[in-house]
Amino acid sequence: MAFQQVKNTFLRSFIKGVSSTQRCNSSSGLFFGLSEEQKEFQELARKFTKEEIIPVAAEHDKTGKYPWEIVKKAHSLGLMNGGVEPEFGGIGLGILEGCIVAEELGYGCTGIMTALEANSLGQTPVIIAGNKEQKKKYLGRLIEEPLVAAYCVTEPGAGSDVNGVKTKAEKKGDDWIINGQKMWITNGGVANWYFVLARTNPDPKAPASKAFTGFIVERDTPGLTPGRKEINMGQRASDTRGITFEDVKVPKENVLIGEGQGFKIAMGTFDKTRPAVAAGAVGLAQRCLDEATKYSLERKTFGVPICSHQSIAFMLADMAVSVETARLAMLKSAWQRDHGERNSLSAAIAKCYAADIANKCATDAVQIFGGNGFNSEYPVEKLMRDAKIYQIYEGTSQIQRLIISRNILENAKQNM
């Protein structure tokens, strides 16, 4: 079925609520399957990845060129902005459907996937906290044109520790004036608008829950200056830059919810986006397994394919166990959020485990390829470089473990 036909079929059925009614709910027990509409959407993303992403992934890795052509095609097929509500031109996909897409895109190239999915990260604060006018203006813009948003929180001295954010916003009349510097902003140089977290309470002892405010800031606002594109170890197709704010004037209409609500919005965003990050890592790990399996069948030593050697066969088995386990953890975290359950713990587990196994699978794939795995003519060295960032962005693996340990200890204390 052609891309557009699959897209139209899926969108019609999803908007009518077919897919939603076929999802299992908390009282229906376990169901390890996708609806027909979800399968069609998965096939759409898989076909797009095979035909549009994989053939150009290596070139984008070498040049670092932002994949605008892929962004435009993905936008036209409905593979972007799926979480935007129908009222504002979207189709209101759940987190689970977003993860289905992210895994397929991650299989092709996590750098290109990050370029696409960072748009979801940037728009999620508006989805969960924007008023009707803000959603219509900024989400509607992303639906109408192949534009992207960016999430502007990380700073030189504030990564996992959001409370360390130094960027300040001061109220002057009906406007806010933002000054400060952000760094490692994905889509930083190509975004049409940004979600920006800034400190609005001057008291350094103010709790994070009251110290910050979330703003929507237009790219062409005077005083907003993207820095140079960073040349990273992996995921080079994504656009990562620092952003400087010098007396950037933002109207009060662009404040999300209200003053002091920024930290809540920023943290709430991660519960929705971390499952998709885990999905990208799962896609990369699956690609590592597939490439290693194929190579092990073709490469011969001592007169037999190397997969005939138990040492290699067991490596493949361990990779398969890891990929499947990570996928289940990711799907659970998405399912919980879609059904209104708190998923902070399951999202942290999914993101942490998927990030770790993506790196382990990439390392093992390189090992199975031997000397060829160390060569850029083969795909696994890129997978190894691309995998590392999953243990760093959207909360390091150490931060995920901190979230996990706090949750289990709190639960234990409550049950004592």
Coordinates of C-alpha atoms in Angstrom, one line a residue:
M1 CA 0.0 0.0 0.0
A2 CA 1.4 3.5 -0.9
F3 CA 2.5 5.8 1.8
Q4 CA -0.4 8.2 1.3
Q5 CA -3.0 5.4 1.3
V6 CA -1.7 3.9 4.5
K7 CA -1.6 7.4 6.1
N8 CA -5.1 8.2 5.1
T9 CA -6.5 4.9 6.2
F10 CA -4.8 5.2 9.6
L11 CA -5.8 8.8 10.1
R12 CA -9.5 8.2 9.3
S13 CA -9.7 5.2 11.6
F14 CA -7.8 6.8 14.4
I15 CA -9.8 10.1 14.4
K16 CA -13.0 8.0 14.6
G17 CA -11.6 6.4 17.7
V18 CA -11.2 2.9 16.3
S19 CA -7.6 2.6 17.4
S20 CA -8.4 4.0 20.8
T21 CA -11.2 1.6 21.5
Q22 CA -9.1 -1.4 20.5
R23 CA -6.4 -0.6 23.0
C24 CA -6.5 -2.6 26.1
N25 CA -7.5 -0.8 29.3
S26 CA -6.6 -1.4 33.0
S27 CA -9.5 -3.8 33.5
S28 CA -9.1 -5.9 30.3
G29 CA -5.9 -7.8 31.3
L30 CA -2.7 -8.1 29.3
F31 CA -2.7 -7.9 25.6
F32 CA 0.6 -8.3 23.7
G33 CA -0.5 -7.0 20.3
L34 CA -1.2 -4.0 18.2
S35 CA -4.5 -3.0 16.6
E36 CA -4.7 -3.2 12.9
E37 CA -4.5 0.6 12.7
Q38 CA -1.3 0.6 14.8
K39 CA 0.2 -2.1 12.6
E40 CA -0.5 0.0 9.5
F41 CA 1.1 3.0 11.1
Q42 CA 4.1 0.8 12.1
E43 CA 4.4 -0.4 8.5
L44 CA 4.2 3.2 7.2
A45 CA 7.1 4.2 9.5
R46 CA 9.0 1.0 8.6
K47 CA 8.7 1.6 4.9
F48 CA 9.6 5.2 5.3
T49 CA 12.7 4.2 7.2
K50 CA 13.8 1.6 4.7
E51 CA 13.2 3.8 1.6
E52 CA 14.0 7.3 2.9
I53 CA 16.3 7.1 5.9
I54 CA 18.7 4.1 5.6
P55 CA 19.9 5.0 2.1
V56 CA 21.1 8.5 3.2
A57 CA 22.0 7.9 6.9
A58 CA 25.7 7.5 6.3
E59 CA 25.9 10.6 4.2
H60 CA 24.2 12.7 6.8
D61 CA 26.6 11.2 9.4
K62 CA 29.6 12.3 7.4
T63 CA 28.4 15.8 6.5
G64 CA 26.3 16.6 9.5
K65 CA 23.7 18.2 7.2
Y66 CA 20.3 18.6 8.8
P67 CA 17.8 16.3 7.1
W68 CA 15.3 18.8 5.9
E69 CA 14.1 16.7 3.0
I70 CA 13.3 13.9 5.3
V71 CA 11.6 16.2 7.7
K72 CA 9.4 17.5 4.9
K73 CA 8.5 14.0 3.8
A74 CA 7.8 12.8 7.3
H75 CA 5.6 15.8 7.9
S76 CA 3.6 15.1 4.7
L77 CA 3.0 11.5 5.8
G78 CA 1.8 12.3 9.3
L79 CA 4.9 10.9 11.0
M80 CA 5.4 14.1 12.9
N81 CA 3.2 16.0 15.4
G82 CA 1.1 13.0 16.1
G83 CA 0.4 14.0 19.6
V84 CA -1.3 17.2 18.7
E85 CA -5.0 17.1 19.4
P86 CA -7.5 17.0 16.5
E87 CA -8.9 20.3 17.7
F88 CA -5.6 21.9 16.6
G89 CA -5.1 20.0 13.4
G90 CA -3.4 16.9 14.7
I91 CA -4.7 13.4 15.2
G92 CA -4.1 13.0 18.9
L93 CA -1.9 9.9 18.9
G94 CA -1.1 8.3 22.2
I95 CA 2.4 7.9 23.5
L96 CA 2.3 4.2 22.4
E97 CA 1.8 5.2 18.8
G98 CA 4.6 7.7 19.0
C99 CA 6.9 5.0 20.3
I100 CA 6.0 2.7 17.4
V101 CA 7.2 5.4 15.0
A102 CA 10.3 6.3 17.1
E103 CA 11.5 2.7 17.2
E104 CA 11.2 2.3 13.4
L105 CA 13.0 5.7 12.8
G106 CA 15.7 4.8 15.3
Y107 CA 16.3 1.6 13.5
G108 CA 17.2 3.6 10.4
C109 CA 19.3 6.4 12.0
T110 CA 19.0 7.7 15.5
G111 CA 20.5 11.0 14.4
I112 CA 17.7 11.6 11.9
M113 CA 15.2 10.2 14.4
T114 CA 16.4 12.7 17.0
A115 CA 16.0 15.6 14.5
L116 CA 12.4 14.5 14.1
E117 CA 11.6 13.5 17.7
A118 CA 13.2 16.6 19.3
N119 CA 10.3 18.5 17.7
S120 CA 8.0 16.3 19.8
L121 CA 10.1 17.2 22.9
G122 CA 9.8 20.9 22.1
Q123 CA 6.0 20.9 21.5
T124 CA 5.1 18.7 24.4
P125 CA 5.1 21.5 27.0
V126 CA 2.6 23.3 24.9
I127 CA 0.5 20.2 24.5
I128 CA 0.3 19.6 28.2
A129 CA 0.2 23.2 29.5
G130 CA -0.7 25.5 26.7
N131 CA -4.0 27.4 26.5
K132 CA -6.3 27.2 23.5
E133 CA -4.8 30.3 21.9
Q134 CA -1.2 29.1 22.4
K135 CA -2.0 25.7 21.0
K136 CA -3.8 27.1 18.0
K137 CA -1.0 29.4 17.1
Y138 CA 2.1 27.3 17.8
L139 CA 1.0 23.7 17.4
G140 CA -1.2 24.7 14.4
R141 CA 1.8 26.2 12.8
L142 CA 3.7 22.9 13.0
I143 CA 0.8 21.1 11.5
E144 CA 0.4 23.5 8.6
E145 CA 4.1 23.6 7.6
P146 CA 7.1 21.3 8.0
L147 CA 8.6 23.4 10.8
V148 CA 10.2 22.2 14.1
A149 CA 10.2 23.3 17.7
A150 CA 13.0 22.9 20.3
Y151 CA 13.2 22.3 24.1
C152 CA 15.4 24.9 25.7
V153 CA 16.3 23.9 29.2
T154 CA 19.9 22.6 29.5
E155 CA 22.7 25.2 30.3
P156 CA 26.4 25.1 30.8
G157 CA 25.9 24.6 34.5
A158 CA 22.5 22.9 34.5
G159 CA 21.9 19.6 32.8
S160 CA 20.3 16.9 34.9
D161 CA 20.1 19.4 37.8
V162 CA 17.4 21.6 36.5
N163 CA 17.4 23.6 39.7
G164 CA 20.8 25.0 38.5
V165 CA 19.2 26.9 35.6
K166 CA 20.6 30.5 35.6
T167 CA 18.7 32.0 32.7
K168 CA 16.5 34.7 34.1
A169 CA 13.3 36.3 33.1
E170 CA 12.2 39.6 34.6
K171 CA 8.8 41.1 34.2
K172 CA 8.6 44.6 32.8
G173 CA 5.1 45.9 32.2
D174 CA 3.2 43.3 30.1
D175 CA 6.4 41.6 28.9
W176 CA 9.1 39.4 30.2
I177 CA 12.8 40.0 29.5
I178 CA 15.0 36.9 29.2
N179 CA 18.7 36.9 29.6
G180 CA 21.0 33.8 29.7
Q181 CA 22.5 31.0 27.8
K182 CA 21.4 27.5 26.9
M183 CA 23.5 24.7 25.5
W184 CA 23.1 21.3 23.8
I185 CA 19.8 22.4 22.4
T186 CA 18.6 19.9 19.8
N187 CA 17.1 21.6 16.7
G188 CA 18.6 24.8 18.2
G189 CA 19.6 26.3 14.9
V190 CA 16.5 25.2 12.8
A191 CA 13.6 25.6 15.3
N192 CA 10.7 28.0 14.5
W193 CA 10.0 28.5 18.2
Y194 CA 11.4 27.3 21.5
F195 CA 10.1 26.2 24.9
V196 CA 12.3 28.1 27.3
L197 CA 12.7 27.5 31.0
A198 CA 13.9 30.6 33.0
R199 CA 14.2 31.5 36.6
T200 CA 11.6 34.1 37.6
N201 CA 12.0 34.0 41.4
P202 CA 15.1 35.9 42.4
D203 CA 15.3 34.1 45.7
P204 CA 18.1 31.5 45.4
K205 CA 16.5 29.4 48.1
A206 CA 13.1 29.3 46.4
P207 CA 12.1 25.6 45.7
A208 CA 12.3 24.5 42.1
S209 CA 8.5 24.0 42.1
K210 CA 8.1 27.8 42.4
A211 CA 11.3 29.2 41.0
F212 CA 10.9 28.8 37.2
T213 CA 8.5 29.8 34.5
G214 CA 8.0 28.3 31.0
F215 CA 7.9 30.5 27.9
I216 CA 7.2 30.1 24.2
V217 CA 9.8 32.1 22.4
E218 CA 9.8 32.8 18.6
R219 CA 13.0 32.1 16.7
D220 CA 13.1 35.6 15.1
T221 CA 12.8 37.5 18.4
P222 CA 15.5 40.2 18.6
G223 CA 18.3 39.2 21.0
L224 CA 17.9 35.4 20.5
T225 CA 21.1 34.0 18.8
P226 CA 21.8 30.4 18.0
G227 CA 25.5 29.4 18.3
R228 CA 27.5 27.3 16.0
K229 CA 26.5 23.7 15.2
E230 CA 28.3 21.3 17.6
I231 CA 30.2 18.4 15.9
N232 CA 29.3 15.5 18.2
M233 CA 30.6 11.9 18.4
G234 CA 27.4 10.5 17.0
Q235 CA 23.9 11.4 15.9
R236 CA 25.5 14.1 13.7
A237 CA 22.4 14.7 11.5
S238 CA 20.7 16.4 14.5
D239 CA 21.3 20.1 14.9
T240 CA 22.8 20.8 18.4
R241 CA 23.7 24.3 19.4
G242 CA 23.9 26.8 22.2
I243 CA 21.4 29.6 22.4
T244 CA 22.1 33.0 23.8
F245 CA 19.3 35.3 25.1
E246 CA 20.1 39.0 25.4
D247 CA 17.2 41.2 26.5
V248 CA 14.8 38.9 24.7
K249 CA 11.3 40.4 25.0
V250 CA 8.5 37.9 25.4
P251 CA 4.8 38.9 25.7
K252 CA 2.8 37.7 28.7
E253 CA 0.6 35.8 26.3
N254 CA 3.6 33.4 25.8
V255 CA 3.8 32.3 29.4
L256 CA 2.7 28.7 29.9
I257 CA 0.0 28.3 32.7
G258 CA 1.5 31.0 34.8
E259 CA 4.5 32.3 36.7
G260 CA 6.3 29.7 38.7
Q261 CA 4.9 26.7 36.9
G262 CA 7.9 26.0 34.7
F263 CA 9.5 23.2 36.7
K264 CA 6.2 21.2 36.8
I265 CA 5.8 21.6 33.0
A266 CA 9.4 20.5 32.3
M267 CA 9.2 17.4 34.5
G268 CA 5.8 16.5 33.2
T269 CA 7.2 16.7 29.7
F270 CA 9.7 13.9 30.4
D271 CA 7.1 11.5 31.5
K272 CA 5.6 11.8 28.0
T273 CA 8.8 11.9 26.0
R274 CA 11.2 9.4 27.8
P275 CA 9.3 6.4 26.4
A276 CA 9.9 7.6 22.9
V277 CA 13.6 8.1 23.7
A278 CA 13.7 4.5 25.0
A279 CA 12.0 3.5 21.7
G280 CA 14.7 5.1 19.6
A281 CA 17.4 3.2 21.7
V282 CA 15.4 -0.1 21.2
G283 CA 15.4 0.6 17.4
L284 CA 19.1 1.1 17.4
A285 CA 19.7 -2.1 19.4
Q286 CA 17.4 -4.1 17.1
R287 CA 19.5 -2.8 14.1
C288 CA 22.7 -3.9 15.9
L289 CA 21.2 -7.4 16.4
D290 CA 20.0 -7.6 12.8
E291 CA 23.3 -6.5 11.3
A292 CA 25.3 -8.8 13.6
T293 CA 23.1 -11.7 12.8
K294 CA 23.3 -11.2 9.0
Y295 CA 27.1 -10.8 9.2
S296 CA 27.5 -13.9 11.4
L297 CA 25.8 -16.0 8.7
E298 CA 28.0 -14.6 5.9
R299 CA 31.4 -14.5 7.6
K300 CA 33.2 -17.8 7.9
T301 CA 36.1 -18.9 10.0
F302 CA 37.5 -22.4 10.3
G303 CA 35.4 -23.4 7.4
V304 CA 32.0 -22.5 8.9
P305 CA 29.9 -19.4 9.5
I306 CA 30.9 -17.7 12.7
C307 CA 27.4 -18.1 14.1
S308 CA 28.2 -21.8 14.3
H309 CA 30.6 -21.0 17.1
Q310 CA 28.9 -21.0 20.5
S311 CA 30.7 -17.8 21.6
I312 CA 29.1 -15.8 18.8
A313 CA 25.7 -17.6 19.0
F314 CA 25.4 -16.7 22.7
M315 CA 26.3 -13.1 22.0
L316 CA 23.4 -13.0 19.6
A317 CA 21.1 -14.7 22.1
D318 CA 22.0 -12.2 24.8
M319 CA 21.4 -9.3 22.4
A320 CA 18.0 -10.7 21.5
V321 CA 17.0 -11.0 25.2
S322 CA 18.1 -7.5 25.9
V323 CA 16.3 -6.0 22.9
E324 CA 13.0 -7.8 23.7
T325 CA 13.2 -6.9 27.4
A326 CA 13.9 -3.2 26.7
R327 CA 11.0 -3.1 24.2
L328 CA 8.6 -4.5 26.7
A329 CA 9.7 -1.9 29.3
M330 CA 9.3 0.9 26.8
L331 CA 5.8 -0.3 25.7
K332 CA 4.7 -0.6 29.4
S333 CA 5.8 3.0 30.2
A334 CA 4.0 4.3 27.1
W335 CA 0.9 2.2 27.9
Q336 CA 0.7 3.5 31.5
R337 CA 0.9 7.2 30.4
D338 CA -1.8 6.7 27.7
H339 CA -4.1 5.2 30.4
G340 CA -3.7 8.0 32.8
E341 CA -1.4 6.2 35.2
R342 CA 1.7 7.8 36.6
N343 CA 4.7 6.5 34.6
S344 CA 7.7 8.3 36.1
L345 CA 9.1 5.0 37.4
S346 CA 8.4 2.9 34.4
A347 CA 9.7 5.7 32.0
A348 CA 12.9 5.9 34.0
I349 CA 13.4 2.1 33.9
A350 CA 12.7 2.0 30.2
K351 CA 15.0 4.9 29.3
C352 CA 17.8 3.7 31.6
Y353 CA 17.7 0.0 30.4
A354 CA 17.2 0.8 26.7
A355 CA 20.1 3.2 26.8
D356 CA 22.4 0.7 28.4
I357 CA 21.5 -2.2 26.2
A358 CA 21.7 -0.1 23.1
N359 CA 25.4 0.6 24.0
K360 CA 26.0 -3.1 24.9
C361 CA 24.4 -4.3 21.7
A362 CA 26.4 -1.8 19.6
T363 CA 29.6 -2.9 21.3
D364 CA 28.8 -6.6 20.7
A365 CA 27.9 -5.9 17.1
V366 CA 31.3 -4.3 16.5
Q367 CA 33.0 -7.3 18.2
I368 CA 31.1 -9.8 16.0
F369 CA 32.2 -7.8 12.9
G370 CA 35.8 -7.9 14.2
G371 CA 38.1 -5.6 12.3
N372 CA 35.4 -4.7 9.8
G373 CA 33.3 -3.4 12.7
F374 CA 36.0 -0.8 13.4
N375 CA 35.8 0.4 9.8
S376 CA 33.4 3.2 8.6
E377 CA 32.5 1.2 5.5
Y378 CA 30.3 -1.0 7.7
P379 CA 27.3 0.3 9.6
V380 CA 28.0 -0.9 13.2
E381 CA 30.7 1.7 14.0
K382 CA 28.1 4.4 13.4
L383 CA 25.7 2.6 15.6
M384 CA 28.2 2.5 18.4
R385 CA 28.9 6.2 18.2
D386 CA 25.2 7.0 18.0
A387 CA 24.3 4.8 21.0
K388 CA 26.3 6.7 23.6
I389 CA 24.1 9.8 23.8
Y390 CA 21.2 7.7 25.0
Q391 CA 23.0 7.4 28.3
I392 CA 23.3 11.2 28.5
Y393 CA 20.4 13.2 27.1
E394 CA 16.9 13.5 28.5
G395 CA 18.4 12.6 31.9
T396 CA 21.6 10.6 32.3
S397 CA 21.5 6.9 33.2
Q398 CA 22.7 7.9 36.6
I399 CA 19.7 10.3 37.0
Q400 CA 17.3 7.5 35.9
R401 CA 18.8 5.3 38.6
L402 CA 18.3 8.0 41.1
I403 CA 14.6 8.3 40.1
I404 CA 14.2 4.6 40.2
S405 CA 15.8 4.2 43.6
R406 CA 13.8 7.0 45.1
N407 CA 10.6 5.5 43.9
I408 CA 11.3 2.0 45.2
L409 CA 12.4 3.4 48.6
E410 CA 9.4 5.6 48.9
N411 CA 7.1 2.7 48.1
A412 CA 8.9 0.5 50.6
K413 CA 8.5 3.1 53.4
Q414 CA 4.8 3.5 52.6
N415 CA 4.3 -0.3 52.9
M416 CA 6.3 -0.7 56.2

